[in-house]
Coordinates of C-alpha atoms and ligand atoms in Angstrom, one line a residue:
Chain A
X1 CA 48.4 46.2 9.2
X2 CA 46.2 47.2 12.2
X3 CA 43.4 49.5 11.7
X4 CA 41.1 50.7 14.5
X5 CA 38.0 52.7 13.7
X6 CA 35.6 54.5 16.0
X7 CA 36.2 52.0 18.9
X8 CA 33.7 52.1 21.8
X9 CA 34.2 50.0 24.9
X10 CA 33.7 50.1 28.6
X11 CA 33.2 48.2 31.8
X12 CA 29.5 47.5 32.6
X13 CA 27.5 50.7 32.1
X14 CA 30.5 53.1 32.1
X15 CA 31.9 53.8 28.7
X16 CA 35.6 54.3 28.7
X17 CA 36.4 54.5 25.0
X18 CA 34.1 56.7 23.0
X19 CA 35.2 56.5 19.5
X20 CA 39.0 55.9 19.3
X21 CA 40.6 55.5 15.9
X22 CA 44.2 54.7 15.1
X23 CA 46.3 53.0 12.5
X24 CA 49.5 51.0 12.7
X25 CA 51.2 50.5 9.3
X26 CA 53.3 47.5 8.6
X27 CA 56.9 47.8 9.9
X28 CA 56.2 50.9 11.9
X29 CA 56.2 51.6 15.6
X30 CA 53.3 53.7 16.8
X31 CA 53.1 55.1 20.3
X32 CA 49.9 55.7 22.2
X33 CA 50.4 58.2 25.1
X34 CA 48.1 59.8 27.6
X35 CA 47.4 60.5 31.2
X36 CA 46.5 57.8 33.7
X37 CA 43.0 56.6 33.2
X38 CA 42.8 58.0 29.7
X39 CA 41.9 54.6 28.3
X40 CA 45.1 53.3 26.8
X41 CA 45.0 49.9 28.4
X42 CA 41.3 49.7 27.6
X43 CA 42.1 50.4 23.9
X44 CA 44.6 47.6 23.8
X45 CA 42.2 45.1 25.5
X46 CA 39.4 46.0 23.1
X47 CA 41.8 45.4 20.2
X48 CA 43.1 42.0 21.5
X49 CA 39.6 40.8 22.5
X50 CA 39.9 40.7 26.3
X51 CA 37.2 43.3 26.3
X52 CA 34.4 43.2 23.6
X53 CA 34.0 46.5 21.9
X54 CA 30.4 47.7 21.9
X55 CA 30.9 49.6 18.6
X56 CA 33.6 50.2 16.0
X57 CA 35.9 48.1 13.8
X58 CA 39.3 46.4 14.4
X59 CA 41.0 45.2 11.2
X60 CA 44.0 43.0 11.5
X61 CA 45.9 42.3 8.2
X62 CA 42.7 42.9 6.2
X63 CA 40.4 40.9 8.4
X64 CA 37.8 42.2 10.8
X65 CA 38.4 40.8 14.3
X66 CA 36.2 42.9 16.6
X67 CA 34.0 40.6 18.7
X68 CA 36.1 37.5 18.3
X69 CA 37.5 35.7 21.3
X70 CA 40.9 36.8 22.4
X71 CA 42.4 33.4 21.6
X72 CA 41.1 33.6 18.0
X73 CA 42.6 37.1 17.5
X74 CA 45.9 35.9 19.0
X75 CA 46.0 33.0 16.5
X76 CA 45.3 35.4 13.7
X77 CA 48.6 37.1 14.4
X78 CA 48.1 39.7 17.2
X79 CA 50.4 39.4 20.2
X80 CA 49.6 41.4 23.3
X81 CA 52.1 41.8 26.1
X82 CA 49.7 43.2 28.7
X83 CA 50.1 45.8 31.4
X84 CA 51.6 44.2 34.5
X85 CA 53.3 41.5 32.4
X86 CA 51.1 38.7 33.4
X87 CA 53.6 35.9 33.1
X88 CA 52.5 32.4 34.2
X89 CA 54.1 32.5 37.6
X90 CA 54.2 28.8 38.5
X91 CA 55.5 27.8 35.0
X92 CA 59.1 27.9 34.0
X93 CA 60.6 30.7 31.9
X94 CA 60.9 28.3 29.0
X95 CA 57.3 27.0 29.3
X96 CA 56.1 30.6 29.2
X97 CA 58.0 31.1 26.0
X98 CA 56.7 27.9 24.5
X99 CA 53.2 28.9 25.3
X100 CA 53.8 32.2 23.4
X101 CA 54.0 30.1 20.3
X102 CA 51.0 27.9 21.2
X103 CA 49.1 28.6 18.0
X104 CA 51.8 27.3 15.7
X105 CA 53.1 24.3 17.7
X106 CA 52.0 20.7 17.9
X107 CA 49.9 20.1 21.1
X108 CA 51.5 16.9 22.3
X109 CA 55.0 16.0 21.3
X110 CA 57.8 17.6 19.3
X111 CA 56.8 21.2 20.2
X112 CA 60.2 22.0 21.8
X113 CA 62.1 21.0 18.7
X114 CA 59.8 22.9 16.5
X115 CA 60.2 26.1 18.7
X116 CA 64.0 25.8 18.9
X117 CA 64.9 28.6 16.5
X118 CA 62.5 31.0 18.0
X119 CA 63.6 30.1 21.5
X120 CA 67.2 30.7 20.5
X121 CA 66.2 34.1 19.0
X122 CA 64.5 35.2 22.2
X123 CA 67.4 33.9 24.4
X124 CA 69.9 35.8 22.2
X125 CA 67.8 38.9 22.6
X126 CA 67.5 38.4 26.4
X127 CA 70.5 36.3 27.6
X128 CA 69.3 36.5 31.1
X129 CA 66.3 34.4 30.2
X130 CA 68.5 31.7 28.9
X131 CA 70.2 31.5 32.3
X132 CA 66.9 31.2 34.0
X133 CA 65.1 28.9 31.5
X134 CA 64.1 26.3 34.1
X135 CA 63.2 28.8 36.9
X136 CA 59.6 29.4 37.9
X137 CA 58.8 32.8 36.2
X138 CA 57.1 34.1 39.3
X139 CA 60.5 34.3 41.0
X140 CA 62.0 36.5 38.3
X141 CA 62.7 40.2 39.0
X142 CA 60.3 42.8 37.5
X143 CA 62.7 43.6 34.7
X144 CA 63.2 39.9 33.9
X145 CA 59.5 39.3 33.9
X146 CA 59.1 42.2 31.4
X147 CA 61.7 40.7 29.1
X148 CA 59.9 37.4 29.4
X149 CA 56.5 39.0 28.6
X150 CA 58.1 40.6 25.5
X151 CA 59.9 37.3 24.5
X152 CA 56.7 35.4 25.0
X153 CA 54.9 37.8 22.6
X154 CA 57.7 37.5 20.1
X155 CA 57.5 33.7 20.1
X156 CA 54.2 34.0 18.3
X157 CA 55.9 35.6 15.3
X158 CA 53.1 38.2 15.4
X159 CA 51.9 40.4 12.6
X160 CA 51.4 43.1 15.1
X161 CA 52.5 43.3 18.7
X162 CA 50.8 45.4 21.4
X163 CA 53.1 46.4 24.3
X164 CA 51.4 48.0 27.3
X165 CA 53.7 50.0 29.6
X166 CA 56.8 47.8 29.4
X167 CA 58.7 50.3 31.7
X168 CA 56.2 50.2 34.5
X169 CA 57.8 49.9 37.9
X170 CA 61.3 49.3 36.6
X171 CA 64.6 51.0 37.6
X172 CA 65.9 53.6 35.1
X173 CA 68.8 51.4 33.9
X174 CA 66.3 48.6 33.1
X175 CA 64.0 51.0 31.4
X176 CA 66.8 52.0 29.1
X177 CA 67.5 48.4 28.3
X178 CA 63.8 47.8 27.5
X179 CA 63.8 50.8 25.1
X180 CA 67.0 49.5 23.5
X181 CA 65.2 46.2 22.9
X182 CA 62.2 47.9 21.5
X183 CA 64.4 49.9 19.1
X184 CA 66.1 46.7 18.0
X185 CA 62.8 44.9 17.4
X186 CA 61.6 47.8 15.3
X187 CA 64.8 47.7 13.2
X188 CA 64.1 44.0 12.6
X189 CA 60.8 45.0 11.0
X190 CA 58.3 44.3 13.8
X191 CA 55.0 46.2 13.7
X192 CA 54.4 47.6 17.1
X193 CA 51.8 49.6 19.1
X194 CA 53.4 50.9 22.3
X195 CA 51.7 52.4 25.3
X196 CA 54.1 54.3 27.6
X197 CA 54.2 56.7 30.5
X198 CA 57.6 57.9 29.5
X199 CA 56.2 59.9 26.6
X200 CA 59.6 61.4 25.8
X201 CA 61.3 58.0 25.3
X202 CA 58.3 56.7 23.5
X203 CA 58.4 59.6 21.0
X204 CA 62.1 59.0 20.4
X205 CA 61.5 55.5 19.1
X206 CA 58.1 56.0 17.4
X207 CA 57.4 56.6 13.8
X208 CA 54.0 58.0 14.6
X209 CA 52.1 58.8 17.8
X210 CA 48.6 59.3 19.2
X211 CA 47.7 61.2 22.3
X212 CA 44.6 59.9 24.1
X213 CA 42.4 61.9 26.4
X214 CA 39.2 60.7 28.0
X215 CA 38.7 57.8 25.6
X216 CA 39.4 59.6 22.4
X217 CA 42.4 60.5 20.3
X218 CA 43.0 64.2 21.0
X219 CA 46.1 64.8 19.0
X220 CA 48.1 62.7 16.5
X221 CA 51.2 63.2 14.3
X222 CA 54.8 62.3 13.8
X223 CA 57.0 62.7 16.9
X224 CA 58.5 65.8 15.4
X225 CA 55.0 67.4 15.0
X226 CA 54.0 66.4 18.5
X227 CA 57.2 67.8 20.0
X228 CA 56.2 71.2 18.6
X229 CA 52.6 71.0 19.8
X230 CA 52.2 73.3 22.8
X231 CA 49.4 71.3 24.3
X232 CA 51.4 68.1 24.2
X233 CA 54.5 69.7 25.5
X234 CA 52.5 71.2 28.4
X235 CA 50.8 68.0 29.4
X236 CA 53.2 65.2 28.6
X237 CA 56.7 66.5 27.8
X238 CA 57.1 69.2 30.4
Chain B
X1 CA 46.7 -3.7 71.1
X2 CA 48.3 -5.7 68.4
X3 CA 50.7 -3.9 66.2
X4 CA 50.1 -6.4 63.5
X5 CA 46.4 -5.7 63.4
X6 CA 46.8 -2.0 63.6
X7 CA 49.2 -2.2 60.6
X8 CA 46.7 -4.4 58.8
X9 CA 43.8 -2.1 59.4
X10 CA 45.8 1.0 58.5
X11 CA 47.0 -0.3 55.2
X12 CA 43.6 -1.6 54.1
X13 CA 42.0 1.7 55.1
X14 CA 44.7 3.8 53.4
X15 CA 44.2 1.9 50.1
X16 CA 40.5 2.7 50.2
X17 CA 41.3 6.3 51.2
X18 CA 42.9 6.6 47.7
X19 CA 39.4 6.5 46.3
X20 CA 38.6 9.6 48.3
X21 CA 41.8 11.1 47.0
X22 CA 40.9 10.4 43.4
X23 CA 37.5 12.0 43.7
X24 CA 39.0 15.0 45.4
X25 CA 41.6 15.2 42.6
X26 CA 38.7 15.5 40.2
X27 CA 37.5 18.6 42.1
X28 CA 41.0 20.0 41.8
X29 CA 41.1 19.6 38.1
X30 CA 38.1 21.8 37.4
X31 CA 38.8 24.2 40.2
X32 CA 42.2 24.9 38.7
X33 CA 40.9 26.0 35.3
X34 CA 37.5 27.6 36.3
X35 CA 37.3 28.0 40.1
X36 CA 34.2 25.8 40.0
X37 CA 33.5 22.2 41.0
X38 CA 30.7 19.8 40.3
X39 CA 28.6 19.3 43.4
X40 CA 27.0 16.4 41.7
X41 CA 30.3 14.6 41.3
X42 CA 29.1 11.7 43.5
X43 CA 26.3 11.0 41.0
X44 CA 28.8 11.1 38.2
X45 CA 30.7 8.3 40.0
X46 CA 27.5 6.4 40.5
X47 CA 26.1 6.6 36.9
X48 CA 29.5 5.8 35.5
X49 CA 29.7 2.7 37.7
X50 CA 26.2 1.6 36.5
X51 CA 27.2 2.3 32.9
X52 CA 30.4 0.2 33.3
X53 CA 28.3 -2.6 34.9
X54 CA 26.0 -2.5 31.9
X55 CA 29.0 -2.8 29.6
X56 CA 30.2 -5.8 31.6
X57 CA 26.7 -7.4 31.5
X58 CA 26.7 -6.9 27.7
X59 CA 29.7 -9.2 27.7
X60 CA 32.6 -6.7 27.4
X61 CA 35.7 -8.1 29.1
X62 CA 36.9 -6.1 32.2
X63 CA 39.9 -4.5 30.5
X64 CA 37.8 -3.3 27.5
X65 CA 35.1 -2.0 29.8
X66 CA 37.4 0.3 31.6
X67 CA 38.2 2.6 28.6
X68 CA 34.5 2.6 27.8
X69 CA 33.6 3.6 31.4
X70 CA 36.2 6.4 31.4
X71 CA 34.9 7.7 28.1
X72 CA 31.4 7.8 29.4
X73 CA 32.6 9.6 32.5
X74 CA 34.4 12.2 30.3
X75 CA 31.3 12.7 28.3
X76 CA 29.2 13.2 31.5
X77 CA 31.8 15.7 32.6
X78 CA 31.3 17.6 29.4
X79 CA 27.6 17.6 29.8
X80 CA 27.9 19.0 33.3
X81 CA 30.2 21.8 32.0
X82 CA 27.9 22.6 29.2
X83 CA 24.6 22.4 31.1
X84 CA 25.5 23.7 34.5
X85 CA 28.7 25.6 34.5
X86 CA 29.5 27.5 31.4
X87 CA 26.7 30.0 31.3
X88 CA 27.1 30.8 35.0
X89 CA 30.8 31.4 34.6
X90 CA 30.3 33.6 31.6
X91 CA 28.0 35.7 33.7
X92 CA 30.5 35.6 36.5
X93 CA 27.8 34.2 38.8
X94 CA 27.8 31.4 41.4
X95 CA 24.9 29.8 39.7
X96 CA 26.9 26.7 38.9
X97 CA 26.7 25.7 42.6
X98 CA 22.9 25.2 42.4
X99 CA 22.9 24.0 38.8
X100 CA 25.5 21.2 39.4
X101 CA 23.5 20.0 42.5
X102 CA 20.3 20.0 40.4
X103 CA 22.0 18.1 37.6
X104 CA 23.2 15.6 40.1
X105 CA 19.7 15.0 41.4
X106 CA 18.6 14.6 37.8
X107 CA 21.3 11.9 37.3
X108 CA 20.3 10.3 40.5
X109 CA 16.6 9.8 39.5
X110 CA 17.6 8.8 36.0
X111 CA 19.8 6.1 37.4
X112 CA 17.0 4.9 39.6
X113 CA 14.7 4.7 36.7
X114 CA 17.1 3.0 34.4
X115 CA 18.9 0.6 36.7
X116 CA 16.6 0.4 39.7
X117 CA 17.2 1.0 43.4
X118 CA 18.9 -2.2 44.4
X119 CA 22.6 -2.6 45.1
X120 CA 24.2 -4.9 42.7
X121 CA 27.5 -6.8 42.7
X122 CA 30.1 -5.6 40.2
X123 CA 32.0 -8.6 38.7
X124 CA 35.8 -8.3 38.4
X125 CA 38.4 -10.8 37.3
X126 CA 40.7 -9.5 40.1
X127 CA 40.9 -11.9 43.0
X128 CA 39.8 -11.0 46.5
X129 CA 42.1 -13.6 48.1
X130 CA 44.6 -12.0 50.4
X131 CA 48.3 -11.9 49.6
X132 CA 51.1 -11.3 52.0
X133 CA 53.0 -8.0 51.4
X134 CA 55.5 -6.6 53.9
X135 CA 53.9 -8.3 56.9
X136 CA 50.3 -7.4 56.1
X137 CA 47.6 -9.2 54.2
X138 CA 46.1 -7.2 51.3
X139 CA 43.8 -8.4 48.5
X140 CA 44.7 -7.9 44.9
X141 CA 41.4 -6.1 44.7
X142 CA 42.6 -3.5 47.2
X143 CA 45.9 -3.2 45.4
X144 CA 44.1 -2.7 42.1
X145 CA 42.5 0.4 43.6
X146 CA 45.9 1.8 44.5
X147 CA 47.4 1.0 41.1
X148 CA 44.4 2.5 39.3
X149 CA 44.5 5.7 41.3
X150 CA 48.2 6.2 41.1
X151 CA 48.2 5.4 37.3
X152 CA 45.5 7.9 36.3
X153 CA 46.8 10.7 38.6
X154 CA 50.3 10.0 37.4
X155 CA 49.2 10.1 33.7
X156 CA 47.3 13.3 34.2
X157 CA 50.2 15.0 36.0
X158 CA 52.6 13.8 33.3
X159 CA 50.3 15.2 30.7
X160 CA 50.2 18.6 32.4
X161 CA 54.0 18.8 32.6
X162 CA 55.2 17.2 29.4
X163 CA 52.7 18.2 26.7
X164 CA 52.1 21.6 25.3
X165 CA 48.3 21.1 25.8
X166 CA 49.0 20.3 29.4
X167 CA 51.2 23.4 29.9
X168 CA 48.3 25.4 28.4
X169 CA 46.0 23.8 31.0
X170 CA 48.5 25.1 33.7
X171 CA 48.6 28.5 32.0
X172 CA 44.8 28.9 32.1
X173 CA 44.9 27.8 35.7
X174 CA 47.5 30.5 36.5
X175 CA 46.0 33.4 34.5
X176 CA 43.0 32.8 32.3
X177 CA 43.1 36.2 30.5
X178 CA 46.8 36.0 29.8
X179 CA 46.4 32.4 28.4
X180 CA 43.8 33.7 26.0
X181 CA 46.3 36.3 24.7
X182 CA 48.6 33.3 23.8
X183 CA 45.9 31.9 21.6
X184 CA 44.8 29.3 24.2
X185 CA 41.0 29.0 24.3
X186 CA 40.0 29.1 28.0
X187 CA 36.6 27.7 27.2
X188 CA 38.1 24.6 25.7
X189 CA 40.5 24.2 28.5
X190 CA 37.7 24.3 31.0
X191 CA 35.9 21.7 28.9
X192 CA 39.0 19.5 29.0
X193 CA 39.2 19.8 32.8
X194 CA 35.6 18.7 33.2
X195 CA 36.2 15.8 30.8
X196 CA 39.2 14.7 32.8
X197 CA 37.4 15.2 36.1
X198 CA 34.5 13.0 34.7
X199 CA 36.9 10.3 33.6
X200 CA 38.6 10.4 37.0
X201 CA 35.1 10.1 38.8
X202 CA 34.3 7.1 36.5
X203 CA 37.5 5.3 37.4
X204 CA 36.8 5.9 41.1
X205 CA 33.4 4.2 40.5
X206 CA 34.9 1.3 38.6
X207 CA 37.6 0.7 41.2
X208 CA 35.4 0.9 44.2
X209 CA 32.3 -1.0 42.9
X210 CA 33.7 -4.5 43.2
X211 CA 34.3 -3.8 46.9
X212 CA 31.2 -1.8 47.8
X213 CA 28.6 -3.0 45.2
X214 CA 26.8 -0.6 42.8
X215 CA 23.7 1.3 43.7
X216 CA 22.1 4.7 43.4
X217 CA 23.4 5.8 46.8
X218 CA 26.8 4.2 46.6
X219 CA 28.6 7.5 46.3
X220 CA 26.9 9.6 48.9
X221 CA 29.4 8.6 51.7
X222 CA 32.3 8.6 49.3
X223 CA 31.6 12.2 48.2
X224 CA 31.4 13.5 51.7
X225 CA 34.8 12.2 52.5
X226 CA 36.2 13.4 49.2
X227 CA 35.0 16.8 50.2
X228 CA 36.7 16.5 53.6
X229 CA 39.9 15.5 51.8
X230 CA 39.6 18.4 49.4
X231 CA 38.9 21.0 52.1
X232 CA 41.8 19.8 54.3
X233 CA 44.3 19.2 51.5
X234 CA 43.4 22.3 49.5
X235 CA 42.4 22.5 45.9
X236 CA 45.8 22.8 44.3
X237 CA 47.9 19.9 45.5
X238 CA 47.6 16.4 44.0
X239 CA 50.1 15.1 46.5
X240 CA 48.1 16.6 49.3
X241 CA 44.9 14.8 48.5
X242 CA 46.7 11.5 48.2
X243 CA 48.3 12.0 51.6
X244 CA 45.2 13.2 53.4
X245 CA 43.0 10.6 51.6
X246 CA 45.2 7.8 52.8
X247 CA 45.3 9.1 56.4
X248 CA 41.5 9.5 56.5
X249 CA 41.1 6.0 55.1
X250 CA 43.4 4.5 57.7
X251 CA 41.7 6.4 60.5
X252 CA 38.3 5.2 59.4
X253 CA 39.4 1.7 59.3
X254 CA 40.9 1.9 62.8
X255 CA 37.9 3.7 64.2
X256 CA 35.5 1.1 62.9
X257 CA 37.7 -1.7 64.2
X258 CA 38.3 -0.4 67.7
X259 CA 35.2 1.7 68.3
X260 CA 32.7 -0.3 66.3
X261 CA 31.5 0.0 62.7
X262 CA 29.1 2.8 63.6
X263 CA 32.2 5.0 64.1
X264 CA 33.5 4.6 60.6
X265 CA 32.2 7.9 59.4
X266 CA 33.4 9.8 62.4
X267 CA 36.9 10.7 61.3
X268 CA 35.8 12.2 58.0
X269 CA 33.1 14.3 59.7
X270 CA 35.5 15.4 62.5
X271 CA 38.1 16.3 59.8
X272 CA 35.5 18.3 57.8
X273 CA 34.2 20.1 60.9
X274 CA 37.7 21.0 62.1
X275 CA 38.7 22.1 58.6
X276 CA 35.7 24.3 58.2
X277 CA 36.0 25.7 61.7
X278 CA 39.6 26.6 61.1
X279 CA 38.9 27.8 57.6
X280 CA 35.4 29.1 57.7
X281 CA 35.4 30.1 54.0
X282 CA 35.9 26.5 53.2
X283 CA 36.5 25.2 49.8
X284 CA 36.0 28.5 48.0
X285 CA 38.0 31.0 50.0
X286 CA 41.1 31.4 47.9
X287 CA 43.4 32.6 50.7
X288 CA 42.0 30.0 53.1
X289 CA 43.2 27.0 51.0
X290 CA 46.4 25.8 52.5
X291 CA 49.1 24.5 50.2
X292 CA 50.2 21.0 51.3
Ligands
ATP301 N1 38.4 46.3 35.1 C1 37.9 47.6 35.1 N2 36.6 47.7 35.6 C2 36.1 49.0 35.7 N3 36.7 50.1 35.3 C3 37.9 50.0 34.8 C4 38.6 48.7 34.7 N4 39.8 48.9 34.1 C5 39.9 50.2 33.9 N5 38.8 50.9 34.3 C6 38.5 52.3 34.2 O1 38.7 52.7 32.8 C7 39.3 53.9 32.7 C8 40.5 53.8 31.8 O2 41.4 52.9 32.3 P1 42.7 52.4 31.5 O3 43.3 51.3 32.3 O4 42.3 52.0 30.1 O5 43.6 53.7 31.5 P2 45.1 53.8 31.1 O6 45.1 54.9 30.1 O7 45.7 52.5 30.6 O8 45.8 54.3 32.4 P3 47.2 54.0 33.1 O9 48.1 54.9 32.4 O10 47.0 54.3 34.5 O11 47.5 52.6 32.8 C9 39.7 54.3 34.1 O12 38.8 55.3 34.5 C10 39.6 53.1 34.9 O13 39.2 53.4 36.2
MG302 MG1 47.2 51.3 31.4

């Protein structure tokens, strides 16, 4: 479903990714773990088009998308819930969700009706968002904002969803809730690429995992394989 | 001092101040999506007014001329975006400042060549006879300015709140990169904001021309005051520019009545100097723009 090959990207003259390759098969959850600054966020941005890769290929559902504008890639079925959530603070929770489905909705009138089933689905998943539907999203707690960021990405009915550090800065109880949600989305058949600091939790939900070091994939395998790999244990699971 | 006269002057001035507010609102529209403004906006007001005058002279009735003028303004806005803003923003440079000024100068000399240097009257079917409202005399012409300004600002604000495209406009204003991740094209949204800003400038020209006449320099004073209003009110509050615009208009009218017509420009300049002194980063310093 998502196929990344020999990806190179960076900021200005400094190259951060030097040939990263990975694959996310349909209906699977793939985890991408690695130390701070390894290039995980950069990988996601290079996939979703926020950053133009200087070399390499990104294939989404059979179509090459590297070099396209982020908005084009999003409309082709890639949803990216970015690091730091990036909700539209001045807009209401519901407006944020509606904008998640921007690519499939009429631009002027009738968009709310058309999005109703998807809205209900997200509200069922995150009942707290329903209570706060009319509230400005900037006033939500960190955990609620993360739920909104995930809900907004779901609204697109994406072929693949990228989720960058959903647990960042959240209390342990909330982190557990986020992981329960991720597990549930996976069971519903969503195709997911997940970046996480909590390597252990990530490996528990993942079907396959990649370990990134200095802009390259250093180790890959099933969670069971990685949990036996001494290098991985020492660096990330200790 | 006569309360009646003060009231009269203040109301007349405040109505004219709405034109400053409208032009300042045009700055807000593009600043929201792109953190850039057209420094040649005054020339856009002027060429749109000339174009609308030409439409009228071709025999188009007033009410049919207005949409034509707005469309022309929108088109000019798109030209400004394409020619002076887009590349600079892509390169994350401030080049748009100089480029929009230069494009404005180009519009100015084009207008002189096409329409000449003379000030010309702008015909309107709206009567300039005073009518009595709440104890003061105002003309229908002055009222038409207020109605036009409130109507277009109201329509644009409704568009932003009620349509998905409008919400996308707000999303790009809040976080351009995140909006792109939703499938919203930031480039197109910036184009939309420049088109709206151009249409707003054109309407300002159409509304004010019957009162001030049309000429190449008609907007130079207007634009200075619109800047003052934008600097004082901030670049994110439509309500703020209306309030400050009306206050400035009223102050000018009173200054010119009590101190002499030479003092008409004083309040605007004092306001601008004060605002810049208290907020030295001016229009562009993010943190320095106060929310009204
Ligand atoms: N906008 C930027 N401009 C310049 N350099 C950047 C930028 N963003 C990231 N970098 C650099 O790129 C490298 C990789 O950063 P990236 O954010 O991809 O790492 P990460 O694996 O996501 O780390 P973390 O776990 O802290 O989120 C770092 O050295 C970082 O300093
Ligand atoms: Mg990161």
